[in-house]
Coordinates of C-alpha atoms in Angstrom, one line a residue:
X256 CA 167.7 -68.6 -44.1
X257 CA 164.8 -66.3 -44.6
X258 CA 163.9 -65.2 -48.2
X259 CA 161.2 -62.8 -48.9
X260 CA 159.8 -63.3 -51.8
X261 CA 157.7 -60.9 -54.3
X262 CA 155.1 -59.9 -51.4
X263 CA 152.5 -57.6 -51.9
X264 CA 150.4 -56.5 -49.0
X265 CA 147.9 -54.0 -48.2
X266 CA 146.5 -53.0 -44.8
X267 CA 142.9 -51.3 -45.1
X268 CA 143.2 -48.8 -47.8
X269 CA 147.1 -48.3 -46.8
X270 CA 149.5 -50.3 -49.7
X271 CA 152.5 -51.1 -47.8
X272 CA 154.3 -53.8 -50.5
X273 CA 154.3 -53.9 -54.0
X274 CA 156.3 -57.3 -55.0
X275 CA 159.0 -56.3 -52.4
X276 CA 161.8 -59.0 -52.1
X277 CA 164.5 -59.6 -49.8
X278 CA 166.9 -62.4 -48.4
X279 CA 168.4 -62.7 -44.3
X280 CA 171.6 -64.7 -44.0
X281 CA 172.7 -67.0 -41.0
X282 CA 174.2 -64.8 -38.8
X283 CA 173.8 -61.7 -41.0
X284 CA 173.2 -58.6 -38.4
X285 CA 170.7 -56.4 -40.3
X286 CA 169.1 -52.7 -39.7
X287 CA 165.6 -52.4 -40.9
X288 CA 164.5 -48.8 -42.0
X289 CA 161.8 -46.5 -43.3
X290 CA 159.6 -43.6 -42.4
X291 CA 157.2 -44.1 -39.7
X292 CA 154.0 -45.9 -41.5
X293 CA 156.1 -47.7 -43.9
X294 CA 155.2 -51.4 -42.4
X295 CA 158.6 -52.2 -40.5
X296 CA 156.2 -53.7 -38.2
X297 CA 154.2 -55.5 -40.5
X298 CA 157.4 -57.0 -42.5
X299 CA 158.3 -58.3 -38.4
X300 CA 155.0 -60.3 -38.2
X301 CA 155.3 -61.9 -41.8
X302 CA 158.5 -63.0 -40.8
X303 CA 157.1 -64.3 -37.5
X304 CA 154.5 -66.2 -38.9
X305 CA 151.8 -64.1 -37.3
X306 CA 150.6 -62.2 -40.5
X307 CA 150.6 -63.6 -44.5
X308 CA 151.3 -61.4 -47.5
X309 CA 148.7 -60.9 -49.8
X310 CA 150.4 -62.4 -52.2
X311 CA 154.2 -63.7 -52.8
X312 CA 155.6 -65.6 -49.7
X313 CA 158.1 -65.5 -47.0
X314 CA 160.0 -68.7 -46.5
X315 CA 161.9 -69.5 -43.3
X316 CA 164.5 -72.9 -43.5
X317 CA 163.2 -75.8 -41.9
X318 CA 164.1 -75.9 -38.2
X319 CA 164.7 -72.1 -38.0
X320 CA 164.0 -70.6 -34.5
X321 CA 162.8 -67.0 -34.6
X322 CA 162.4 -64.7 -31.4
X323 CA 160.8 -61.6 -31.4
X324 CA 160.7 -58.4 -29.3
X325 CA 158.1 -56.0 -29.7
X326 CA 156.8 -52.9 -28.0
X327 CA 153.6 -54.6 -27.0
X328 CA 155.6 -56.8 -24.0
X329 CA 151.7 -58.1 -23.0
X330 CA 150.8 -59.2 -19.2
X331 CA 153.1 -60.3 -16.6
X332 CA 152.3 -60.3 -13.3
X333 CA 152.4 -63.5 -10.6
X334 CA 156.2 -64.3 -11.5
X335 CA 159.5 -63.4 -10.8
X336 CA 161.5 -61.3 -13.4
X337 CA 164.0 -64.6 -13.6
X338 CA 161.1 -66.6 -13.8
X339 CA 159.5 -64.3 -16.5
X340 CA 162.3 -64.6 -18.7
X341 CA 163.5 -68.5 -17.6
X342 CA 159.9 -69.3 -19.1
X343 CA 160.5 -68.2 -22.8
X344 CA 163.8 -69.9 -23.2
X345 CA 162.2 -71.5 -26.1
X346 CA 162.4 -75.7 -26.1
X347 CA 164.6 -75.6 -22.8
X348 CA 161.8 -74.1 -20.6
X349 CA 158.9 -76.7 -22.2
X350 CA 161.4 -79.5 -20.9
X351 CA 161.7 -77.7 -17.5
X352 CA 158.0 -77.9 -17.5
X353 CA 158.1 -81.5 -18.3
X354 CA 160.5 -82.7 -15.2
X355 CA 158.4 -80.1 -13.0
X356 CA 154.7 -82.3 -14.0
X357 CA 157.4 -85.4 -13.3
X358 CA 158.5 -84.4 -10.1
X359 CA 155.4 -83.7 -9.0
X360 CA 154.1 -87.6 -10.4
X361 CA 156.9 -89.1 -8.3
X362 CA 155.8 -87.3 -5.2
X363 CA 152.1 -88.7 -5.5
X364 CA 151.2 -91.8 -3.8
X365 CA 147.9 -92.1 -5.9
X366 CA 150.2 -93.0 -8.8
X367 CA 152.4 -95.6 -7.2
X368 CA 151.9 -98.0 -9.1
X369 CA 153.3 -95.9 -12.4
X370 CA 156.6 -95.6 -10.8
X371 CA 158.8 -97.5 -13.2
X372 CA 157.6 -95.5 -16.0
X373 CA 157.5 -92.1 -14.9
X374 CA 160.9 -92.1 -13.4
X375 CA 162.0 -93.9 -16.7
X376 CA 160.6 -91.0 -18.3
X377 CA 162.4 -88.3 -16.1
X378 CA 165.3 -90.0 -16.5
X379 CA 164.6 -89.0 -20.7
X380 CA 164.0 -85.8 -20.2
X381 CA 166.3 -84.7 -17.2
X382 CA 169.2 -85.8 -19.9
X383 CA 167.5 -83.7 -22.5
X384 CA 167.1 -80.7 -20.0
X385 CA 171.2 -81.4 -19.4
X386 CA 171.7 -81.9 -23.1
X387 CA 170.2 -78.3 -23.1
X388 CA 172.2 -76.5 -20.6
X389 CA 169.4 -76.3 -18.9
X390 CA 171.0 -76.3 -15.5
X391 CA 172.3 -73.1 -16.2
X392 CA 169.6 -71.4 -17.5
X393 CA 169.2 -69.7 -13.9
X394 CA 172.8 -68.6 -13.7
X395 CA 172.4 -66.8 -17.6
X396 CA 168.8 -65.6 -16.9
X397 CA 170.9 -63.8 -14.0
X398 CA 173.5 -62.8 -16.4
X399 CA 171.0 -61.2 -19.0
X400 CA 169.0 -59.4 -16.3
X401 CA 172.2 -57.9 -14.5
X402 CA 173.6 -56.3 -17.6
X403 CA 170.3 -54.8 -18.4
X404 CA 170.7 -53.0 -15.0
X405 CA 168.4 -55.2 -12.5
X406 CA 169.4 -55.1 -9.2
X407 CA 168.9 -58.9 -7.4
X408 CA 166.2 -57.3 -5.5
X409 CA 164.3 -56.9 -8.7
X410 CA 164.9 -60.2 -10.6
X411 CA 163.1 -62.1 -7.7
X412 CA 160.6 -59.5 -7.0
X413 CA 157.1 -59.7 -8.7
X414 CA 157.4 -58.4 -12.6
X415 CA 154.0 -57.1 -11.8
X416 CA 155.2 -54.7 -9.7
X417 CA 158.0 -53.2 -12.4
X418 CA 157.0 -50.0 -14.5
X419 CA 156.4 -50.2 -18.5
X420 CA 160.2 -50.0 -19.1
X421 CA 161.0 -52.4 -17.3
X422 CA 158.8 -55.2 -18.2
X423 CA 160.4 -54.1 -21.5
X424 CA 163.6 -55.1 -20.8
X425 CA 162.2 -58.5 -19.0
X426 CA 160.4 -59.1 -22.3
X427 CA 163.9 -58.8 -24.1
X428 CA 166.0 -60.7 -22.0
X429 CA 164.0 -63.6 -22.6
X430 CA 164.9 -63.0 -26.3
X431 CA 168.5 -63.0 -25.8
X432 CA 168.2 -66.1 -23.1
X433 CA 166.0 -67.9 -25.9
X434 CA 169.3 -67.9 -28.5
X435 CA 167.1 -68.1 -31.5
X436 CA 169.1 -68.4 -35.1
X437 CA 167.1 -64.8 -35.5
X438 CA 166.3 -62.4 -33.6
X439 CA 163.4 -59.7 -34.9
X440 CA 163.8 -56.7 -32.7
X441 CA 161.7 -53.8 -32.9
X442 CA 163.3 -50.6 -30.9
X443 CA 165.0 -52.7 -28.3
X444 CA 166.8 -49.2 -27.8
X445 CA 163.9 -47.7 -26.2
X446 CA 163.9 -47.3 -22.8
X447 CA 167.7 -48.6 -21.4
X448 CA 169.5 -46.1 -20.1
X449 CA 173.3 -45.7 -21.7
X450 CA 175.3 -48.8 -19.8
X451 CA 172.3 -51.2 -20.9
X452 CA 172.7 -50.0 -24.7
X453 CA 176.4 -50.4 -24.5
X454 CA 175.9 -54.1 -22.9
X455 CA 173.3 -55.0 -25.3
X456 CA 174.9 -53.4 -28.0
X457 CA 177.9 -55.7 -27.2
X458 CA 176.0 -58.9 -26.1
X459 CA 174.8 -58.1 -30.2
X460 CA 178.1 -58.1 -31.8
X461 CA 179.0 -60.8 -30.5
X462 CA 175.8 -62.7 -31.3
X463 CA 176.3 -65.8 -33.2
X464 CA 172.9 -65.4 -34.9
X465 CA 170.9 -63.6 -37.2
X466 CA 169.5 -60.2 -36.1
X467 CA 166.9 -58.2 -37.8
X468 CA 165.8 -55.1 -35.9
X469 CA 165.1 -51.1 -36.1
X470 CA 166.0 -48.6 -33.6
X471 CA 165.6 -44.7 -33.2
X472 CA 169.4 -44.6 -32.0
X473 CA 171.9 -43.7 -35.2
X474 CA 174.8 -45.0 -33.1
X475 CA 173.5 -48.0 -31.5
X476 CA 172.7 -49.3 -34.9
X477 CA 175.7 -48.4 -36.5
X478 CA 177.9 -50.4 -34.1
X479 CA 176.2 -53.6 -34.9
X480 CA 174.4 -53.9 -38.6
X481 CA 176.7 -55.2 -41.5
X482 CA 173.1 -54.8 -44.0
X483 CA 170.6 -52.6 -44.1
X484 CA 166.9 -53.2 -45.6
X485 CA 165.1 -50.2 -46.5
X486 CA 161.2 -50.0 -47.2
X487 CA 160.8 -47.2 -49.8
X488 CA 157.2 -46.7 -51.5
X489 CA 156.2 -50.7 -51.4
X490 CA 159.8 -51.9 -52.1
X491 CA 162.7 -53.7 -50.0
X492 CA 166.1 -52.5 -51.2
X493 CA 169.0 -53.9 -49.5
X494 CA 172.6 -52.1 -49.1
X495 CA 175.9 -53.7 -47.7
X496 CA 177.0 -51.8 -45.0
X497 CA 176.3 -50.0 -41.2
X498 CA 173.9 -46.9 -41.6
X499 CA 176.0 -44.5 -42.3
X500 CA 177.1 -46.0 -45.3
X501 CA 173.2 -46.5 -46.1
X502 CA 172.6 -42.7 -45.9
X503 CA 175.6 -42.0 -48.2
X504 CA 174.9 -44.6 -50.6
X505 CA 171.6 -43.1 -50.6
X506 CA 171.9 -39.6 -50.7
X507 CA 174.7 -40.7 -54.0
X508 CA 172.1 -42.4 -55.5
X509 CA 169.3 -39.6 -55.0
X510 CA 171.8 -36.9 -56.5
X511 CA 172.3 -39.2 -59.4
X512 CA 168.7 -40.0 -60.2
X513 CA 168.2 -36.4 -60.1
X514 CA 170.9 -35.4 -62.3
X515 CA 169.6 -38.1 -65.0
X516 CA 165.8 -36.8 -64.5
X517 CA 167.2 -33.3 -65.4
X518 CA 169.2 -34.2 -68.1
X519 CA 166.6 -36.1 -69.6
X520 CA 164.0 -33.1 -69.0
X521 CA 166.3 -30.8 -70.6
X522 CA 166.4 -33.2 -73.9
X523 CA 162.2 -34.0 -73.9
X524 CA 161.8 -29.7 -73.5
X525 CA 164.7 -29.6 -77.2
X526 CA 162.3 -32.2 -78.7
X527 CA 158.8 -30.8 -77.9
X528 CA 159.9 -27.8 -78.6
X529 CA 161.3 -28.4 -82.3
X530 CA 157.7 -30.9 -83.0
X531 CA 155.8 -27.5 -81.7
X532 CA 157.6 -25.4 -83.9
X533 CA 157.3 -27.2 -87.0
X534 CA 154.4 -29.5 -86.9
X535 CA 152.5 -27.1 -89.0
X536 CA 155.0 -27.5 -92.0
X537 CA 154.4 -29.9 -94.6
X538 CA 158.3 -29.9 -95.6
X539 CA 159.2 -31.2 -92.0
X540 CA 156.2 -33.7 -91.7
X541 CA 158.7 -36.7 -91.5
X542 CA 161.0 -35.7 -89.0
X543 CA 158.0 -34.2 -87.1
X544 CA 156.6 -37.6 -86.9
X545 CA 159.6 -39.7 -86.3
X546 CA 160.1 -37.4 -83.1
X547 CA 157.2 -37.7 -81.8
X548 CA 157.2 -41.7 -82.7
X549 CA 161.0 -41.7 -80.1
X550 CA 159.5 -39.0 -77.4
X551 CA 156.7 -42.1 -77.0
X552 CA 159.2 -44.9 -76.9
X553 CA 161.5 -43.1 -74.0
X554 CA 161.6 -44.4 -71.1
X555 CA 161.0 -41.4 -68.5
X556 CA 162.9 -41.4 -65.4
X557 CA 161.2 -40.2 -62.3
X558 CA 162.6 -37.3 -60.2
X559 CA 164.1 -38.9 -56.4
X560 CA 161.0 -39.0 -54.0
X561 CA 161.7 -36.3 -51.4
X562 CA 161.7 -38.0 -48.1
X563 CA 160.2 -34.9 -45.8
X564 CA 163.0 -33.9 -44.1
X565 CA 162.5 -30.8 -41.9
X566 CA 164.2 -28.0 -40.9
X567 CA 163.2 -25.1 -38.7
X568 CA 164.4 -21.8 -38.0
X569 CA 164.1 -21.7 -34.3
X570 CA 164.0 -18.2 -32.8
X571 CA 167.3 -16.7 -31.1
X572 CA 167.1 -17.0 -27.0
X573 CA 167.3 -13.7 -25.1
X574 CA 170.5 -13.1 -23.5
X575 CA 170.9 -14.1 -19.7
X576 CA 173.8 -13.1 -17.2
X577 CA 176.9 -14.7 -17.2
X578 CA 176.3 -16.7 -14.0
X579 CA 172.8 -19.1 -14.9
X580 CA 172.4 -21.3 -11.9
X581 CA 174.9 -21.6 -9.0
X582 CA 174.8 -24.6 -6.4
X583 CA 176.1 -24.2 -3.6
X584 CA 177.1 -26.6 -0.4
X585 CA 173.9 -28.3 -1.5
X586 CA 173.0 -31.7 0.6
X587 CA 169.6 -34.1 -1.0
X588 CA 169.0 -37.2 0.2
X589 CA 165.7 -39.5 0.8
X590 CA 165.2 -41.1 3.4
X591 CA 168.5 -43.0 5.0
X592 CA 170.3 -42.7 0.9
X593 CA 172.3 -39.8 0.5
X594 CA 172.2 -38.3 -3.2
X595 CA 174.8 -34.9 -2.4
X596 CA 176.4 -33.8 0.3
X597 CA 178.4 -30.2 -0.1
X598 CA 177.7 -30.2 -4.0
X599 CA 179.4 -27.0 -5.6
X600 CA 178.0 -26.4 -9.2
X601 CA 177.9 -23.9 -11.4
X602 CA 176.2 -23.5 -15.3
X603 CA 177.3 -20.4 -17.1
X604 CA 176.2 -18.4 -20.1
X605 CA 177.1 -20.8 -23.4
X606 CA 178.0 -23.7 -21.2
X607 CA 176.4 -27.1 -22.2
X608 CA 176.4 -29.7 -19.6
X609 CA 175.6 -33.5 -20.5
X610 CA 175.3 -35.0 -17.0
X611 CA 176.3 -38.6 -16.6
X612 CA 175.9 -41.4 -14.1
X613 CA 174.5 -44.8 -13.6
X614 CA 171.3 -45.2 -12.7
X615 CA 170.2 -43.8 -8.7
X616 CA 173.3 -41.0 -9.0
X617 CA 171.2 -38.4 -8.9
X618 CA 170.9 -36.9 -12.6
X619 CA 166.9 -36.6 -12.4
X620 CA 167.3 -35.2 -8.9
X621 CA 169.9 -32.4 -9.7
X622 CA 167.7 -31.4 -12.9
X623 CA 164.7 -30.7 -10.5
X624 CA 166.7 -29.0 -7.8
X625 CA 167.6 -27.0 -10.9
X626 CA 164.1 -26.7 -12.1
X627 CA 162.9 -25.8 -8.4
X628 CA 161.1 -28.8 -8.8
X629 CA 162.2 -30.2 -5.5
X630 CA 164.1 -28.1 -2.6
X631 CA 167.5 -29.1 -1.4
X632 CA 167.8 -30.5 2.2
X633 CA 170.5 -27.3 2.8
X634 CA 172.4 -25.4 0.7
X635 CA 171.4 -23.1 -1.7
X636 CA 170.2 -23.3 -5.6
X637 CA 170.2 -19.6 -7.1
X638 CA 168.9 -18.9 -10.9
X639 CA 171.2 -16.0 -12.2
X640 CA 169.7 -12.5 -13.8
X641 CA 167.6 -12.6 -16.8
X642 CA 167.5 -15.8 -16.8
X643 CA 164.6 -18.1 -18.3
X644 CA 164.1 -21.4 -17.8
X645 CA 162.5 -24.1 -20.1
X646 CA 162.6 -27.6 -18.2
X647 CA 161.5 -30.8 -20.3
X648 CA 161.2 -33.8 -18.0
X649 CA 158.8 -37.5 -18.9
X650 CA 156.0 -35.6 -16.6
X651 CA 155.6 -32.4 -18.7
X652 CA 153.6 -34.4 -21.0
X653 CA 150.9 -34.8 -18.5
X654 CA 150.4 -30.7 -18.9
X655 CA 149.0 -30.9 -22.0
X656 CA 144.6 -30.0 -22.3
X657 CA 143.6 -33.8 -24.0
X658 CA 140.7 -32.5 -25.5
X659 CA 142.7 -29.7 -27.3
X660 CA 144.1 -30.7 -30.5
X661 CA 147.7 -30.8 -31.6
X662 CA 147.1 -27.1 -34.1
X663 CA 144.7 -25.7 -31.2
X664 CA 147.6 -26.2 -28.4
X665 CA 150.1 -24.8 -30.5
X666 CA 147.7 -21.6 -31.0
X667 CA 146.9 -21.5 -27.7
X668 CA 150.4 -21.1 -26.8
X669 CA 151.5 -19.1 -29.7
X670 CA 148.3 -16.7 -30.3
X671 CA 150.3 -14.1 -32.2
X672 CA 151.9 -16.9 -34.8
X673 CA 150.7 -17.4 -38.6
X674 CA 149.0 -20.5 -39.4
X675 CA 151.6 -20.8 -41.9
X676 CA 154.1 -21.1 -39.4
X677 CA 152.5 -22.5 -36.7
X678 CA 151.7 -25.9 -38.9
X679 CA 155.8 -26.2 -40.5
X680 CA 156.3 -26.0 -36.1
X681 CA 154.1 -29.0 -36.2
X682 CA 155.5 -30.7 -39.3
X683 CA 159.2 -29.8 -38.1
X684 CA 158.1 -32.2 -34.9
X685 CA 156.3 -34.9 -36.7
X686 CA 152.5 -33.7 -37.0
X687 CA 152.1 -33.5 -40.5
X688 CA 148.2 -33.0 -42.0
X689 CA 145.8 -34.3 -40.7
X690 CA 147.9 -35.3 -37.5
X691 CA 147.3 -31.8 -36.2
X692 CA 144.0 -32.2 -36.1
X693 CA 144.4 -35.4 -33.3
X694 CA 143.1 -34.4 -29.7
X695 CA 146.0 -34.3 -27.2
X696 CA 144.4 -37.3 -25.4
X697 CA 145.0 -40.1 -28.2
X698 CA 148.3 -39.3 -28.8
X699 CA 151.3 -41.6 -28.1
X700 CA 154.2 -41.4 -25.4
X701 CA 156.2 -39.9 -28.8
X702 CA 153.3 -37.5 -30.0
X703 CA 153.2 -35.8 -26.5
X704 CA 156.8 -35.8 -26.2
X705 CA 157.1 -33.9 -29.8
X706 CA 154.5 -31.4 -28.9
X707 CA 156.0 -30.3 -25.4
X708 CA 159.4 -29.9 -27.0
X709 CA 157.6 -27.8 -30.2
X710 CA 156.1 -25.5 -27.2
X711 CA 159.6 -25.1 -25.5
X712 CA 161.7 -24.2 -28.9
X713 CA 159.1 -21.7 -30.6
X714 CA 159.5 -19.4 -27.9
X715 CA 162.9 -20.4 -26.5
X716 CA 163.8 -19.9 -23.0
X717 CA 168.0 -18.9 -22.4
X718 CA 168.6 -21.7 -20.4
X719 CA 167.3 -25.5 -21.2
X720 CA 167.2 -28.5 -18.6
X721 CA 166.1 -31.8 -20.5
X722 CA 165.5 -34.7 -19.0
X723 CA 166.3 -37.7 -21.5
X724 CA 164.5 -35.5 -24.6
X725 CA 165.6 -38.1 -27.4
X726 CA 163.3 -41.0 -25.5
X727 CA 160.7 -41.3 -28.2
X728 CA 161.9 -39.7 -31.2
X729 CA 162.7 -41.3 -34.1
X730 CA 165.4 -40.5 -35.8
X731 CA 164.4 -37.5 -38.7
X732 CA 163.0 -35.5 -35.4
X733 CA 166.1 -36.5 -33.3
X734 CA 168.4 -35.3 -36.3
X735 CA 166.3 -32.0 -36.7
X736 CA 166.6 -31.4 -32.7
X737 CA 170.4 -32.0 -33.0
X738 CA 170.5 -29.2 -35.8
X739 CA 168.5 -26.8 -34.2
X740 CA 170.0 -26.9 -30.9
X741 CA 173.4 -26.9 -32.3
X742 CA 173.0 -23.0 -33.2
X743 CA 171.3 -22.3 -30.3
X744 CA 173.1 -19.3 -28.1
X745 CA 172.0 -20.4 -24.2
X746 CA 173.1 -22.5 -21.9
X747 CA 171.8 -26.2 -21.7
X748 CA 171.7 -28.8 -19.0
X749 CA 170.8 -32.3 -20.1
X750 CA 170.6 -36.4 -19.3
X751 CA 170.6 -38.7 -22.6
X752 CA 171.8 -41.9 -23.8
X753 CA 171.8 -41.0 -27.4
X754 CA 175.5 -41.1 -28.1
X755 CA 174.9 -38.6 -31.0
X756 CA 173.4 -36.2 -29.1
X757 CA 175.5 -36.9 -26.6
X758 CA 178.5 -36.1 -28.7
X759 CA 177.2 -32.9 -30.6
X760 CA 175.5 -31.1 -27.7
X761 CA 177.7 -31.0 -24.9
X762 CA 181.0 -28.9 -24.2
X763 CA 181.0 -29.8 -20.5
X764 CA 180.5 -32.9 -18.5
X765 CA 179.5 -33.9 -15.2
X766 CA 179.9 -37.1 -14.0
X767 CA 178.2 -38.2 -11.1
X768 CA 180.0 -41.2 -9.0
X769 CA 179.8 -43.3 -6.0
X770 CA 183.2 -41.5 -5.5
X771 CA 181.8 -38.4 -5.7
X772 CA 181.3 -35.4 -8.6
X773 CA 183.5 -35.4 -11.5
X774 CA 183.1 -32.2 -14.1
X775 CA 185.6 -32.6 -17.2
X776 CA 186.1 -29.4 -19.8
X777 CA 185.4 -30.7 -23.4
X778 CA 182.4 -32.4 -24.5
X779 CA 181.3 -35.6 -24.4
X780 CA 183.7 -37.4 -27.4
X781 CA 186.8 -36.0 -24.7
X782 CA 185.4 -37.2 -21.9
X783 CA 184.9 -40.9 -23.5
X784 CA 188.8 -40.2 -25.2
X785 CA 190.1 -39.3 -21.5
X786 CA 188.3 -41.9 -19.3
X787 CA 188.4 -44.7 -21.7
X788 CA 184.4 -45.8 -21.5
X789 CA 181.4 -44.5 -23.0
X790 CA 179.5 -43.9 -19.3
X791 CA 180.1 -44.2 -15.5
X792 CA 180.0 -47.8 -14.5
X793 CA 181.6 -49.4 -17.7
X794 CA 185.1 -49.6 -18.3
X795 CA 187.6 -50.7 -20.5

């Protein structure tokens, strides 16, 4: 369906492929992958028809639709959020368009005498608009929106007025309402909370066809890719299976190559060696030269190219009392909506808490009573004894000094650090050389989010309240997060839909319900084992 053939391209001074080739299949459901930088985006807009290699070519089957989602959603403003996604069903919504200029041809009395012919035409296209299911385009629109969490209120309210994430999630419903035979999707994890993921990851497996796409979440893309192509130094290499058989197959092959590069280091060190030795001797001229003739003739393997993975040693936390925070009889509400009424919580020394809930329960809100961030109606919220906090929430970005740079923040912070360590705190988080040099105020949603969390594990505090921390990660800093806060010794508090993190992180749960509180022992893999779904508000 798609073949990628032998394309080279190069953007500025940046190579990104070297006579890279690759084939999609109908329906094939494939995971795109790479280091940030590699050209995952690039490789979307080739396929797309919006960029050309260099050289080689990309060739799509004749009367192949392709939809793409990207982070850049553009404007929308003026129309409903049904309307908004209605609008890029693909061929369906141009024939809506068409009855609509009809309609409003039949209803003019300047064009009277064209009667017979436009409602001929209508006639034409009302049965191709029928042909196209077009009648029900409303009802699935609808459909689309509701499992991506819209409330009816929102579908028919103004798009304009919807945040950044949301217009996302507008901007990828029309993908899924479009039914192309692929579907390019770049991050479409990124901003839905956990019952969207599971919908969409759902709607996806069962998706008749093709799907190309990356995403930051291990889990999500697990569940649904059969293929994955990986863009390593210039080249596409393509391996049958989910991701976790990728990283095997890969880490296999890395130990091989490495094995083979040894060996055959060992054997050139023998040769050179024995040619050094007796070079000078006229008796051994022959075999001398017949050496060196084979050492020029081998073919050398290379060593595996080190992907930077990074590790850090993150200081132990002080010790805190047994008792860290205590809730007690504690009502919040705003306005006429009640959040709690006589909540009774307590966090102790060791716990982990992953707190879980559809979206308005309250898990933002209980994280900033918490965080003293906001006060309880009654009730009380009391920290325990030597306890110290460290709260990460989307606003603690907006902290950061944007004319400091990244190294310059970090120093500021940490005055008493080594450079040395100070720049593998960046590197561990994603700033690696000259990206530490960046002022605060051109870095991305990501960048910030990196930084703030660097601050808030050099010096760590006993007790940790994060607010969805995994939102712009990608996946090396979210697997080096996971590691480091598996060995850490205080107490944690936390809302994420990354099922990983999810799963490693947490010993406790609470669940927050229409029905009321819910805390389970056990982590988060025996909470989803004892309630049979993944999150509050699915079942089944």
């Amino acid at each position: 369906m798609i073949r990628i053939d032998k394309i080279s391209k190069q953007n500025g001074h940046q190579i990104v492929f070297i006579e890279a080739s690759a084939v999609i299949l109908r329906g094939e459901k494939v995971g795109l992958v790479g280091p940030n930088g590699a050209g995952k985006t690039t490789l979307f807009r080739m396929i797309a028809g919006e960029e050309n290699p260099d050289e080689g070519q990309v060739s799509v089957d004749r009367g192949t639709t392709i939809g793409y989602f990207s982070q850049d959603v553009g404007e929308m403003a003026g129309r409903s959020a049904v309307a908004e996604v209605m609008n890029g069903a693909g061929p369906v919504s141009e024939v809506l368009a068409e009855m609509k200029a009809l309609e409003a041809a039949m209803a003019d009395p300047d064009r009277a005498d064209e009667m017979d012919e436009i409602i001929e035409s209508y006639g034409e296209v009302q049965a191709r608009f029928e042909e196209l299911d077009g009648y029900a385009l409303d009802a699935r629109a609808r459909e689309l929106l509701d499992g991506l969490s819209f409330t009816q209120e929102m579908m028919d309210g103004d798009v304009g007025h919807l945040s950044g994430g949301w217009k996302m999630r507008v901007a990828l419903a029309r993908i899924l309402l479009m039914r192309p035979d692929l579907m390019l999707l770049d991050e479409p994890s990124n901003h839905l909370d956990i019952e969207s993921l599971i919908w969409l990851e759902q709607f996806l497996r069962g998706y008749e066809g093709a799907v190309l796409m990356t995403s930051h979440d291990r889990e999500f893309m697990n569940r649904i890719v059969g293929k994955i192509i990986e863009i390593d130094a210039g080249q596409l290499n393509s391996y049958s299976g989910n991701y976790e058989f990728y990283a095997e197959q890969r880490a296999l092959a890395e130990k091989q190559q490495q094995a083979q590069f040894e060996r055959q280091q060992a054997m050139l060190a023998k040769e050179i060696e024995f040619i050094e030795r007796f070079k000078a001797r006229a008796s051994h001229a022959a075999q001398v030269q017949s050496r060196v003739k084979k050492l020029e003739k081998i073919d050398r393997v290379e060593p595996p190219r080190r992907r930077q993975t990074i590790a850090f040693d993150f200081p132990p936390a002080p010790r805190s009392g047994e008792d860290v925070v205590t809730l007690k009889n504690v009502e919040k509400g705003f306005g006429a909506r009640k959040i709690y009424e006589g909540l009774d919580f307590q966090v102790r020394r060791r716990e982990r808490w992953a707190v879980m809930g559809v979206n308005g329960a309250g898990k933002s809100t209980l994280l900033k009573l918490i965080a003293g961030e906001s006060t309880p109606d009654s009730g009380s919220v009391t920290i325990g004894g030597s306890v110290k906090m460290g709260y990460f929430a989307q606003h603690s970005m907006e902290v950061l000094d944007g004319e400091r740079t990244v190294y310059e923040s970090l120093e500021g912070w940490f005055p008493q650090a080594g450079q040395g360590s100070l720049r593998t705190l960046a590197g561990c988080f994603g700033f690696s050389g000259d990206d530490v040099e960046k002022p605060c105020r051109v870095l991305s949603g990501g960048e910030k989010a990196r930084l703030v969390m660097a601050k808030m594990l050099y010096d760590p505090p006993n007790f940790l309240v994060l607010d969805e921390p995994t939102n712009h990660l990608d996946m090396a800093t979210k697997e080096m997060l996971v590691t480091a806060l598996e060995n850490y010794e205080g107490a944690m508090l936390f809302v994420s839909h990354d099922r990983r993190f999810l799963a490693a992180l947490s010993n406790r749960v609470l669940e927050l319900t229409p029905d009321g509180v819910h805390q389970y022992g056990g982590g988060y893999v025996e909470y989803v084992a004892r309630t049979g779904h993944e999150a509050p508000g699915l079942h089944g």
